[in-house]
Amino acid sequence: MNLEPAVKYSHTLLKPIIAPGDTVVDATVGNGNDTIFLASLVGKAGHVLGFDIQQQALDETATQLTLTGMTNQVQLIHDGHEHLEQYLAPQQQLAAAIFNLGYLPGGDKRVITHGDKTLSALTACLTHLRRGGIAALVVYYGHPGGEQEKEMVLEYVKRLDQHTYSVLQYGFINQIHEPPFLLAIQKR
Ligand SMILES: C[S@@+](CC[C@H](N)C(=O)[O-])C[C@H]1O[C@@H](n2cnc3c(N)ncnc32)[C@H](O)[C@@H]1O
């Protein structure tokens, strides 16, 4: 068994807690890898809400969903994740949420996630997270603006009440450059 990179480990943590019929959020759809993963777990009776501000990302993901026969359970939303609350009914419970921070691989590196918007979305996700549910953030921070977002997010999650949330940080600490790390927040 090899230790998994942060992105892979986010899937390892989410897989056992998502069941067919669940509702989950992909806050940063990008090329759709997480969206497809989530769609396969919630199944046709479930629901994935996927957000991205770049139409290019949503179009690519829509194509992948069509090819894999999973369009029905996914709602692709061309809007910022900071508006997430508007798309959830007040009592809607989430099994999980996933964020990949940074820029779209292969896309415009100037279009990045920003700490204030990320934290608005994360706050909404935590409000709706069911007990045992997990919000996972894969934090890429080696780009301009990335360090600032990283600090904001770390500051926020460190302050979450330990009686309500368990907060995990996972990542390799002996790699060159700035390897991404995972933050996983589970509602107790
Ligand atoms: C690191 S990429 C996501 C990678 C993706 N999870 C994948 O599997 O390919 C980050 C994405 O967040 C998007 N993004 C940036 N700001 C956003 C916002 N406010 N709301 C939603 N998406 C945003 C970018 O357009 C970009 O596609």
JSON list of C-alpha atoms and ligand atoms in Angstrom, two decimals:
[
{"chain": "A", "resi": 1, "resn": "MET", "atom": "CA", "xyz": [0.00, 0.00, 0.00]},
{"chain": "A", "resi": 2, "resn": "ASN", "atom": "CA", "xyz": [1.41, 3.40, -0.99]},
{"chain": "A", "resi": 3, "resn": "LEU", "atom": "CA", "xyz": [0.43, 6.62, 0.73]},
{"chain": "A", "resi": 4, "resn": "GLU", "atom": "CA", "xyz": [-2.03, 8.37, -1.56]},
{"chain": "A", "resi": 5, "resn": "PRO", "atom": "CA", "xyz": [-1.67, 11.88, -2.97]},
{"chain": "A", "resi": 6, "resn": "ALA", "atom": "CA", "xyz": [-4.12, 14.42, -1.54]},
{"chain": "A", "resi": 7, "resn": "VAL", "atom": "CA", "xyz": [-6.64, 14.26, -4.40]},
{"chain": "A", "resi": 8, "resn": "LYS", "atom": "CA", "xyz": [-6.79, 10.49, -4.33]},
{"chain": "A", "resi": 9, "resn": "TYR", "atom": "CA", "xyz": [-7.07, 10.43, -0.56]},
{"chain": "A", "resi": 10, "resn": "SER", "atom": "CA", "xyz": [-10.02, 12.84, -0.71]},
{"chain": "A", "resi": 11, "resn": "HIS", "atom": "CA", "xyz": [-11.86, 10.18, -2.72]},
{"chain": "A", "resi": 12, "resn": "THR", "atom": "CA", "xyz": [-10.80, 7.44, -0.33]},
{"chain": "A", "resi": 13, "resn": "LEU", "atom": "CA", "xyz": [-12.35, 9.38, 2.57]},
{"chain": "A", "resi": 14, "resn": "LEU", "atom": "CA", "xyz": [-15.55, 10.30, 0.75]},
{"chain": "A", "resi": 15, "resn": "LYS", "atom": "CA", "xyz": [-16.32, 6.94, -0.82]},
{"chain": "A", "resi": 16, "resn": "PRO", "atom": "CA", "xyz": [-17.57, 5.13, 2.30]},
{"chain": "A", "resi": 17, "resn": "ILE", "atom": "CA", "xyz": [-19.76, 8.00, 3.49]},
{"chain": "A", "resi": 18, "resn": "ILE", "atom": "CA", "xyz": [-21.70, 8.62, 0.25]},
{"chain": "A", "resi": 19, "resn": "ALA", "atom": "CA", "xyz": [-24.64, 6.35, -0.55]},
{"chain": "A", "resi": 20, "resn": "PRO", "atom": "CA", "xyz": [-26.99, 6.04, -3.55]},
{"chain": "A", "resi": 21, "resn": "GLY", "atom": "CA", "xyz": [-29.66, 8.75, -3.38]},
{"chain": "A", "resi": 22, "resn": "ASP", "atom": "CA", "xyz": [-27.50, 11.26, -1.48]},
{"chain": "A", "resi": 23, "resn": "THR", "atom": "CA", "xyz": [-27.07, 14.93, -2.36]},
{"chain": "A", "resi": 24, "resn": "VAL", "atom": "CA", "xyz": [-23.49, 16.24, -2.60]},
{"chain": "A", "resi": 25, "resn": "VAL", "atom": "CA", "xyz": [-21.68, 19.35, -3.83]},
{"chain": "A", "resi": 26, "resn": "ASP", "atom": "CA", "xyz": [-18.71, 19.77, -6.16]},
{"chain": "A", "resi": 27, "resn": "ALA", "atom": "CA", "xyz": [-17.80, 23.40, -5.49]},
{"chain": "A", "resi": 28, "resn": "THR", "atom": "CA", "xyz": [-15.11, 23.55, -8.21]},
{"chain": "A", "resi": 29, "resn": "VAL", "atom": "CA", "xyz": [-16.08, 21.36, -11.17]},
{"chain": "A", "resi": 30, "resn": "GLY", "atom": "CA", "xyz": [-13.06, 22.12, -13.38]},
{"chain": "A", "resi": 31, "resn": "ASN", "atom": "CA", "xyz": [-12.36, 19.18, -15.67]},
{"chain": "A", "resi": 32, "resn": "GLY", "atom": "CA", "xyz": [-15.01, 17.17, -13.87]},
{"chain": "A", "resi": 33, "resn": "ASN", "atom": "CA", "xyz": [-12.96, 14.43, -12.23]},
{"chain": "A", "resi": 34, "resn": "ASP", "atom": "CA", "xyz": [-14.60, 14.92, -8.85]},
{"chain": "A", "resi": 35, "resn": "THR", "atom": "CA", "xyz": [-18.04, 15.45, -10.40]},
{"chain": "A", "resi": 36, "resn": "ILE", "atom": "CA", "xyz": [-17.86, 12.10, -12.17]},
{"chain": "A", "resi": 37, "resn": "PHE", "atom": "CA", "xyz": [-16.60, 10.40, -9.03]},
{"chain": "A", "resi": 38, "resn": "LEU", "atom": "CA", "xyz": [-19.46, 11.87, -6.97]},
{"chain": "A", "resi": 39, "resn": "ALA", "atom": "CA", "xyz": [-22.07, 11.09, -9.65]},
{"chain": "A", "resi": 40, "resn": "SER", "atom": "CA", "xyz": [-21.03, 7.44, -9.68]},
{"chain": "A", "resi": 41, "resn": "LEU", "atom": "CA", "xyz": [-21.53, 7.22, -5.90]},
{"chain": "A", "resi": 42, "resn": "VAL", "atom": "CA", "xyz": [-24.92, 8.96, -5.60]},
{"chain": "A", "resi": 43, "resn": "GLY", "atom": "CA", "xyz": [-26.31, 7.04, -8.57]},
{"chain": "A", "resi": 44, "resn": "LYS", "atom": "CA", "xyz": [-29.40, 7.88, -10.59]},
{"chain": "A", "resi": 45, "resn": "ALA", "atom": "CA", "xyz": [-31.49, 8.56, -7.48]},
{"chain": "A", "resi": 46, "resn": "GLY", "atom": "CA", "xyz": [-28.94, 11.01, -6.13]},
{"chain": "A", "resi": 47, "resn": "HIS", "atom": "CA", "xyz": [-27.99, 14.55, -6.88]},
{"chain": "A", "resi": 48, "resn": "VAL", "atom": "CA", "xyz": [-24.66, 16.33, -7.50]},
{"chain": "A", "resi": 49, "resn": "LEU", "atom": "CA", "xyz": [-24.66, 20.11, -7.57]},
{"chain": "A", "resi": 50, "resn": "GLY", "atom": "CA", "xyz": [-21.57, 21.20, -9.48]},
{"chain": "A", "resi": 51, "resn": "PHE", "atom": "CA", "xyz": [-20.38, 24.82, -9.59]},
{"chain": "A", "resi": 52, "resn": "ASP", "atom": "CA", "xyz": [-17.88, 26.56, -11.82]},
{"chain": "A", "resi": 53, "resn": "ILE", "atom": "CA", "xyz": [-17.52, 30.11, -13.09]},
{"chain": "A", "resi": 54, "resn": "GLN", "atom": "CA", "xyz": [-15.96, 28.94, -16.38]},
{"chain": "A", "resi": 55, "resn": "GLN", "atom": "CA", "xyz": [-18.37, 27.71, -19.04]},
{"chain": "A", "resi": 56, "resn": "GLN", "atom": "CA", "xyz": [-15.48, 25.88, -20.71]},
{"chain": "A", "resi": 57, "resn": "ALA", "atom": "CA", "xyz": [-15.10, 23.67, -17.62]},
{"chain": "A", "resi": 58, "resn": "LEU", "atom": "CA", "xyz": [-18.82, 22.93, -17.42]},
{"chain": "A", "resi": 59, "resn": "ASP", "atom": "CA", "xyz": [-18.99, 22.07, -21.15]},
{"chain": "A", "resi": 60, "resn": "GLU", "atom": "CA", "xyz": [-16.12, 19.63, -20.85]},
{"chain": "A", "resi": 61, "resn": "THR", "atom": "CA", "xyz": [-17.67, 18.02, -17.81]},
{"chain": "A", "resi": 62, "resn": "ALA", "atom": "CA", "xyz": [-21.09, 17.79, -19.51]},
{"chain": "A", "resi": 63, "resn": "THR", "atom": "CA", "xyz": [-19.44, 15.88, -22.34]},
{"chain": "A", "resi": 64, "resn": "GLN", "atom": "CA", "xyz": [-17.80, 13.46, -19.91]},
{"chain": "A", "resi": 65, "resn": "LEU", "atom": "CA", "xyz": [-21.09, 12.95, -18.09]},
{"chain": "A", "resi": 66, "resn": "THR", "atom": "CA", "xyz": [-22.85, 12.15, -21.35]},
{"chain": "A", "resi": 67, "resn": "LEU", "atom": "CA", "xyz": [-20.17, 9.65, -22.30]},
{"chain": "A", "resi": 68, "resn": "THR", "atom": "CA", "xyz": [-20.47, 7.93, -18.92]},
{"chain": "A", "resi": 69, "resn": "GLY", "atom": "CA", "xyz": [-24.30, 8.01, -18.88]},
{"chain": "A", "resi": 70, "resn": "MET", "atom": "CA", "xyz": [-24.53, 10.08, -15.70]},
{"chain": "A", "resi": 71, "resn": "THR", "atom": "CA", "xyz": [-26.17, 13.32, -16.83]},
{"chain": "A", "resi": 72, "resn": "ASN", "atom": "CA", "xyz": [-29.40, 12.75, -14.88]},
{"chain": "A", "resi": 73, "resn": "GLN", "atom": "CA", "xyz": [-27.96, 12.96, -11.41]},
{"chain": "A", "resi": 74, "resn": "VAL", "atom": "CA", "xyz": [-25.81, 16.07, -12.00]},
{"chain": "A", "resi": 75, "resn": "GLN", "atom": "CA", "xyz": [-26.84, 19.72, -12.08]},
{"chain": "A", "resi": 76, "resn": "LEU", "atom": "CA", "xyz": [-24.04, 21.81, -13.56]},
{"chain": "A", "resi": 77, "resn": "ILE", "atom": "CA", "xyz": [-24.36, 25.39, -12.37]},
{"chain": "A", "resi": 78, "resn": "HIS", "atom": "CA", "xyz": [-22.59, 28.28, -14.09]},
{"chain": "A", "resi": 79, "resn": "ASP", "atom": "CA", "xyz": [-22.27, 30.41, -10.98]},
{"chain": "A", "resi": 80, "resn": "GLY", "atom": "CA", "xyz": [-19.80, 31.13, -8.21]},
{"chain": "A", "resi": 81, "resn": "HIS", "atom": "CA", "xyz": [-19.87, 28.70, -5.30]},
{"chain": "A", "resi": 82, "resn": "GLU", "atom": "CA", "xyz": [-20.25, 31.69, -2.97]},
{"chain": "A", "resi": 83, "resn": "HIS", "atom": "CA", "xyz": [-23.92, 31.66, -4.07]},
{"chain": "A", "resi": 84, "resn": "LEU", "atom": "CA", "xyz": [-24.35, 28.01, -3.14]},
{"chain": "A", "resi": 85, "resn": "GLU", "atom": "CA", "xyz": [-26.92, 28.70, -0.43]},
{"chain": "A", "resi": 86, "resn": "GLN", "atom": "CA", "xyz": [-29.33, 29.96, -3.10]},
{"chain": "A", "resi": 87, "resn": "TYR", "atom": "CA", "xyz": [-29.39, 26.52, -4.68]},
{"chain": "A", "resi": 88, "resn": "LEU", "atom": "CA", "xyz": [-30.14, 24.54, -1.52]},
{"chain": "A", "resi": 89, "resn": "ALA", "atom": "CA", "xyz": [-33.51, 24.22, 0.20]},
{"chain": "A", "resi": 90, "resn": "PRO", "atom": "CA", "xyz": [-33.25, 25.25, 3.88]},
{"chain": "A", "resi": 91, "resn": "GLN", "atom": "CA", "xyz": [-33.58, 21.68, 5.16]},
{"chain": "A", "resi": 92, "resn": "GLN", "atom": "CA", "xyz": [-31.43, 20.08, 2.44]},
{"chain": "A", "resi": 93, "resn": "GLN", "atom": "CA", "xyz": [-28.83, 17.79, 3.93]},
{"chain": "A", "resi": 94, "resn": "LEU", "atom": "CA", "xyz": [-25.51, 17.13, 2.23]},
{"chain": "A", "resi": 95, "resn": "ALA", "atom": "CA", "xyz": [-23.55, 13.92, 2.55]},
{"chain": "A", "resi": 96, "resn": "ALA", "atom": "CA", "xyz": [-20.37, 15.54, 1.24]},
{"chain": "A", "resi": 97, "resn": "ALA", "atom": "CA", "xyz": [-18.80, 18.47, -0.52]},
{"chain": "A", "resi": 98, "resn": "ILE", "atom": "CA", "xyz": [-15.54, 18.72, -2.39]},
{"chain": "A", "resi": 99, "resn": "PHE", "atom": "CA", "xyz": [-13.38, 21.69, -3.32]},
{"chain": "A", "resi": 100, "resn": "ASN", "atom": "CA", "xyz": [-10.23, 21.72, -5.46]},
{"chain": "A", "resi": 101, "resn": "LEU", "atom": "CA", "xyz": [-8.70, 25.15, -4.92]},
{"chain": "A", "resi": 102, "resn": "GLY", "atom": "CA", "xyz": [-6.54, 26.94, -7.44]},
{"chain": "A", "resi": 103, "resn": "TYR", "atom": "CA", "xyz": [-6.81, 27.22, -11.23]},
{"chain": "A", "resi": 104, "resn": "LEU", "atom": "CA", "xyz": [-8.22, 24.94, -13.91]},
{"chain": "A", "resi": 105, "resn": "PRO", "atom": "CA", "xyz": [-5.47, 22.59, -15.15]},
{"chain": "A", "resi": 106, "resn": "GLY", "atom": "CA", "xyz": [-4.90, 23.41, -18.82]},
{"chain": "A", "resi": 107, "resn": "GLY", "atom": "CA", "xyz": [-7.02, 26.57, -18.50]},
{"chain": "A", "resi": 108, "resn": "ASP", "atom": "CA", "xyz": [-6.48, 30.23, -17.72]},
{"chain": "A", "resi": 109, "resn": "LYS", "atom": "CA", "xyz": [-4.14, 30.36, -14.71]},
{"chain": "A", "resi": 110, "resn": "ARG", "atom": "CA", "xyz": [-5.43, 33.82, -13.80]},
{"chain": "A", "resi": 111, "resn": "VAL", "atom": "CA", "xyz": [-8.88, 32.42, -12.97]},
{"chain": "A", "resi": 112, "resn": "ILE", "atom": "CA", "xyz": [-8.36, 31.11, -9.45]},
{"chain": "A", "resi": 113, "resn": "THR", "atom": "CA", "xyz": [-10.43, 30.42, -6.39]},
{"chain": "A", "resi": 114, "resn": "HIS", "atom": "CA", "xyz": [-10.38, 33.14, -3.73]},
{"chain": "A", "resi": 115, "resn": "GLY", "atom": "CA", "xyz": [-10.37, 32.72, 0.03]},
{"chain": "A", "resi": 116, "resn": "ASP", "atom": "CA", "xyz": [-13.39, 34.89, 0.78]},
{"chain": "A", "resi": 117, "resn": "LYS", "atom": "CA", "xyz": [-15.60, 33.08, -1.75]},
{"chain": "A", "resi": 118, "resn": "THR", "atom": "CA", "xyz": [-14.25, 29.68, -0.79]},
{"chain": "A", "resi": 119, "resn": "LEU", "atom": "CA", "xyz": [-15.10, 30.36, 2.85]},
{"chain": "A", "resi": 120, "resn": "SER", "atom": "CA", "xyz": [-18.63, 31.55, 1.99]},
{"chain": "A", "resi": 121, "resn": "ALA", "atom": "CA", "xyz": [-19.20, 28.30, 0.13]},
{"chain": "A", "resi": 122, "resn": "LEU", "atom": "CA", "xyz": [-17.58, 26.19, 2.83]},
{"chain": "A", "resi": 123, "resn": "THR", "atom": "CA", "xyz": [-19.74, 27.81, 5.52]},
{"chain": "A", "resi": 124, "resn": "ALA", "atom": "CA", "xyz": [-22.88, 26.96, 3.52]},
{"chain": "A", "resi": 125, "resn": "CYS", "atom": "CA", "xyz": [-21.69, 23.39, 3.02]},
{"chain": "A", "resi": 126, "resn": "LEU", "atom": "CA", "xyz": [-20.97, 22.92, 6.72]},
{"chain": "A", "resi": 127, "resn": "THR", "atom": "CA", "xyz": [-24.41, 24.26, 7.63]},
{"chain": "A", "resi": 128, "resn": "HIS", "atom": "CA", "xyz": [-26.07, 21.67, 5.41]},
{"chain": "A", "resi": 129, "resn": "LEU", "atom": "CA", "xyz": [-23.67, 18.80, 6.09]},
{"chain": "A", "resi": 130, "resn": "ARG", "atom": "CA", "xyz": [-25.36, 15.88, 7.79]},
{"chain": "A", "resi": 131, "resn": "ARG", "atom": "CA", "xyz": [-23.81, 14.13, 10.79]},
{"chain": "A", "resi": 132, "resn": "GLY", "atom": "CA", "xyz": [-20.94, 11.99, 9.57]},
{"chain": "A", "resi": 133, "resn": "GLY", "atom": "CA", "xyz": [-20.76, 13.99, 6.34]},
{"chain": "A", "resi": 134, "resn": "ILE", "atom": "CA", "xyz": [-17.42, 15.30, 5.10]},
{"chain": "A", "resi": 135, "resn": "ALA", "atom": "CA", "xyz": [-16.35, 18.49, 3.32]},
{"chain": "A", "resi": 136, "resn": "ALA", "atom": "CA", "xyz": [-13.01, 17.90, 1.59]},
{"chain": "A", "resi": 137, "resn": "LEU", "atom": "CA", "xyz": [-10.76, 20.68, 0.30]},
{"chain": "A", "resi": 138, "resn": "VAL", "atom": "CA", "xyz": [-7.70, 19.94, -1.79]},
{"chain": "A", "resi": 139, "resn": "VAL", "atom": "CA", "xyz": [-5.58, 23.04, -1.34]},
{"chain": "A", "resi": 140, "resn": "TYR", "atom": "CA", "xyz": [-3.26, 23.97, -4.23]},
{"chain": "A", "resi": 141, "resn": "TYR", "atom": "CA", "xyz": [-1.34, 27.08, -3.28]},
{"chain": "A", "resi": 142, "resn": "GLY", "atom": "CA", "xyz": [1.78, 27.30, -5.48]},
{"chain": "A", "resi": 143, "resn": "HIS", "atom": "CA", "xyz": [0.30, 29.98, -7.77]},
{"chain": "A", "resi": 144, "resn": "PRO", "atom": "CA", "xyz": [-0.01, 33.77, -7.27]},
{"chain": "A", "resi": 145, "resn": "GLY", "atom": "CA", "xyz": [-2.80, 34.31, -4.74]},
{"chain": "A", "resi": 146, "resn": "GLY", "atom": "CA", "xyz": [-2.66, 30.72, -3.55]},
{"chain": "A", "resi": 147, "resn": "GLU", "atom": "CA", "xyz": [-0.73, 31.35, -0.35]},
{"chain": "A", "resi": 148, "resn": "GLN", "atom": "CA", "xyz": [-3.23, 33.97, 0.78]},
{"chain": "A", "resi": 149, "resn": "GLU", "atom": "CA", "xyz": [-6.17, 31.63, 0.21]},
{"chain": "A", "resi": 150, "resn": "LYS", "atom": "CA", "xyz": [-4.35, 28.81, 1.98]},
{"chain": "A", "resi": 151, "resn": "GLU", "atom": "CA", "xyz": [-3.81, 30.95, 5.09]},
{"chain": "A", "resi": 152, "resn": "MET", "atom": "CA", "xyz": [-7.44, 32.11, 5.14]},
{"chain": "A", "resi": 153, "resn": "VAL", "atom": "CA", "xyz": [-8.77, 28.58, 4.86]},
{"chain": "A", "resi": 154, "resn": "LEU", "atom": "CA", "xyz": [-6.38, 27.16, 7.48]},
{"chain": "A", "resi": 155, "resn": "GLU", "atom": "CA", "xyz": [-7.24, 29.96, 9.88]},
{"chain": "A", "resi": 156, "resn": "TYR", "atom": "CA", "xyz": [-10.96, 29.25, 9.43]},
{"chain": "A", "resi": 157, "resn": "VAL", "atom": "CA", "xyz": [-10.86, 25.47, 9.81]},
{"chain": "A", "resi": 158, "resn": "LYS", "atom": "CA", "xyz": [-8.53, 25.57, 12.83]},
{"chain": "A", "resi": 159, "resn": "ARG", "atom": "CA", "xyz": [-11.16, 27.58, 14.68]},
{"chain": "A", "resi": 160, "resn": "LEU", "atom": "CA", "xyz": [-14.05, 25.18, 14.03]},
{"chain": "A", "resi": 161, "resn": "ASP", "atom": "CA", "xyz": [-15.48, 23.87, 17.31]},
{"chain": "A", "resi": 162, "resn": "GLN", "atom": "CA", "xyz": [-14.01, 20.45, 17.99]},
{"chain": "A", "resi": 163, "resn": "HIS", "atom": "CA", "xyz": [-17.27, 19.30, 19.57]},
{"chain": "A", "resi": 164, "resn": "THR", "atom": "CA", "xyz": [-19.05, 19.81, 16.26]},
{"chain": "A", "resi": 165, "resn": "TYR", "atom": "CA", "xyz": [-16.35, 19.10, 13.67]},
{"chain": "A", "resi": 166, "resn": "SER", "atom": "CA", "xyz": [-13.32, 16.87, 13.32]},
{"chain": "A", "resi": 167, "resn": "VAL", "atom": "CA", "xyz": [-10.74, 18.57, 11.11]},
{"chain": "A", "resi": 168, "resn": "LEU", "atom": "CA", "xyz": [-7.96, 16.61, 9.41]},
{"chain": "A", "resi": 169, "resn": "GLN", "atom": "CA", "xyz": [-4.95, 17.91, 7.46]},
{"chain": "A", "resi": 170, "resn": "TYR", "atom": "CA", "xyz": [-3.20, 15.43, 5.16]},
{"chain": "A", "resi": 171, "resn": "GLY", "atom": "CA", "xyz": [-0.25, 16.00, 2.87]},
{"chain": "A", "resi": 172, "resn": "PHE", "atom": "CA", "xyz": [3.37, 15.23, 2.12]},
{"chain": "A", "resi": 173, "resn": "ILE", "atom": "CA", "xyz": [5.78, 17.53, 3.96]},
{"chain": "A", "resi": 174, "resn": "ASN", "atom": "CA", "xyz": [9.06, 16.51, 2.30]},
{"chain": "A", "resi": 175, "resn": "GLN", "atom": "CA", "xyz": [8.22, 17.27, -1.34]},
{"chain": "A", "resi": 176, "resn": "ILE", "atom": "CA", "xyz": [9.70, 20.10, -3.38]},
{"chain": "A", "resi": 177, "resn": "HIS", "atom": "CA", "xyz": [7.54, 22.95, -4.71]},
{"chain": "A", "resi": 178, "resn": "GLU", "atom": "CA", "xyz": [4.15, 23.24, -3.06]},
{"chain": "A", "resi": 179, "resn": "PRO", "atom": "CA", "xyz": [2.35, 19.89, -3.21]},
{"chain": "A", "resi": 180, "resn": "PRO", "atom": "CA", "xyz": [-1.40, 20.16, -2.56]},
{"chain": "A", "resi": 181, "resn": "PHE", "atom": "CA", "xyz": [-2.71, 19.08, 0.82]},
{"chain": "A", "resi": 182, "resn": "LEU", "atom": "CA", "xyz": [-6.11, 17.90, 1.93]},
{"chain": "A", "resi": 183, "resn": "LEU", "atom": "CA", "xyz": [-8.37, 19.34, 4.59]},
{"chain": "A", "resi": 184, "resn": "ALA", "atom": "CA", "xyz": [-11.25, 17.07, 5.57]},
{"chain": "A", "resi": 185, "resn": "ILE", "atom": "CA", "xyz": [-13.94, 18.37, 7.89]},
{"chain": "A", "resi": 186, "resn": "GLN", "atom": "CA", "xyz": [-16.40, 15.86, 9.30]},
{"chain": "A", "resi": 187, "resn": "LYS", "atom": "CA", "xyz": [-19.55, 16.85, 11.15]},
{"chain": "A", "resi": 188, "resn": "ARG", "atom": "CA", "xyz": [-19.72, 14.85, 14.38]},
{"chain": "B", "resi": 1, "resn": "LIG", "atom": "C1", "xyz": [-8.41, 23.31, -9.42]},
{"chain": "B", "resi": 1, "resn": "LIG", "atom": "S1", "xyz": [-9.74, 23.63, -10.52]},
{"chain": "B", "resi": 1, "resn": "LIG", "atom": "C2", "xyz": [-10.84, 22.28, -10.17]},
{"chain": "B", "resi": 1, "resn": "LIG", "atom": "C3", "xyz": [-10.39, 20.93, -10.67]},
{"chain": "B", "resi": 1, "resn": "LIG", "atom": "C4", "xyz": [-11.49, 19.91, -10.72]},
{"chain": "B", "resi": 1, "resn": "LIG", "atom": "N1", "xyz": [-11.97, 19.51, -9.44]},
{"chain": "B", "resi": 1, "resn": "LIG", "atom": "C5", "xyz": [-11.13, 18.72, -11.59]},
{"chain": "B", "resi": 1, "resn": "LIG", "atom": "O1", "xyz": [-11.38, 17.58, -11.18]},
{"chain": "B", "resi": 1, "resn": "LIG", "atom": "O2", "xyz": [-10.63, 18.92, -12.68]},
{"chain": "B", "resi": 1, "resn": "LIG", "atom": "C6", "xyz": [-10.55, 25.01, -9.80]},
{"chain": "B", "resi": 1, "resn": "LIG", "atom": "C7", "xyz": [-11.81, 25.41, -10.50]},
{"chain": "B", "resi": 1, "resn": "LIG", "atom": "O3", "xyz": [-12.51, 26.33, -9.68]},
{"chain": "B", "resi": 1, "resn": "LIG", "atom": "C8", "xyz": [-13.18, 27.23, -10.52]},
{"chain": "B", "resi": 1, "resn": "LIG", "atom": "N2", "xyz": [-13.57, 28.42, -9.74]},
{"chain": "B", "resi": 1, "resn": "LIG", "atom": "C9", "xyz": [-12.84, 29.51, -9.43]},
{"chain": "B", "resi": 1, "resn": "LIG", "atom": "N3", "xyz": [-13.57, 30.36, -8.67]},
{"chain": "B", "resi": 1, "resn": "LIG", "atom": "C10", "xyz": [-14.79, 29.79, -8.52]},
{"chain": "B", "resi": 1, "resn": "LIG", "atom": "C11", "xyz": [-15.98, 30.18, -7.84]},
{"chain": "B", "resi": 1, "resn": "LIG", "atom": "N4", "xyz": [-16.07, 31.34, -7.18]},
{"chain": "B", "resi": 1, "resn": "LIG", "atom": "N5", "xyz": [-17.04, 29.34, -7.89]},
{"chain": "B", "resi": 1, "resn": "LIG", "atom": "C12", "xyz": [-16.98, 28.17, -8.56]},
{"chain": "B", "resi": 1, "resn": "LIG", "atom": "N6", "xyz": [-15.88, 27.75, -9.22]},
{"chain": "B", "resi": 1, "resn": "LIG", "atom": "C13", "xyz": [-14.80, 28.54, -9.19]},
{"chain": "B", "resi": 1, "resn": "LIG", "atom": "C14", "xyz": [-12.22, 27.50, -11.64]},
{"chain": "B", "resi": 1, "resn": "LIG", "atom": "O4", "xyz": [-12.89, 27.99, -12.77]},
{"chain": "B", "resi": 1, "resn": "LIG", "atom": "C15", "xyz": [-11.59, 26.11, -11.84]},
{"chain": "B", "resi": 1, "resn": "LIG", "atom": "O5", "xyz": [-12.23, 25.41, -12.88]}
]
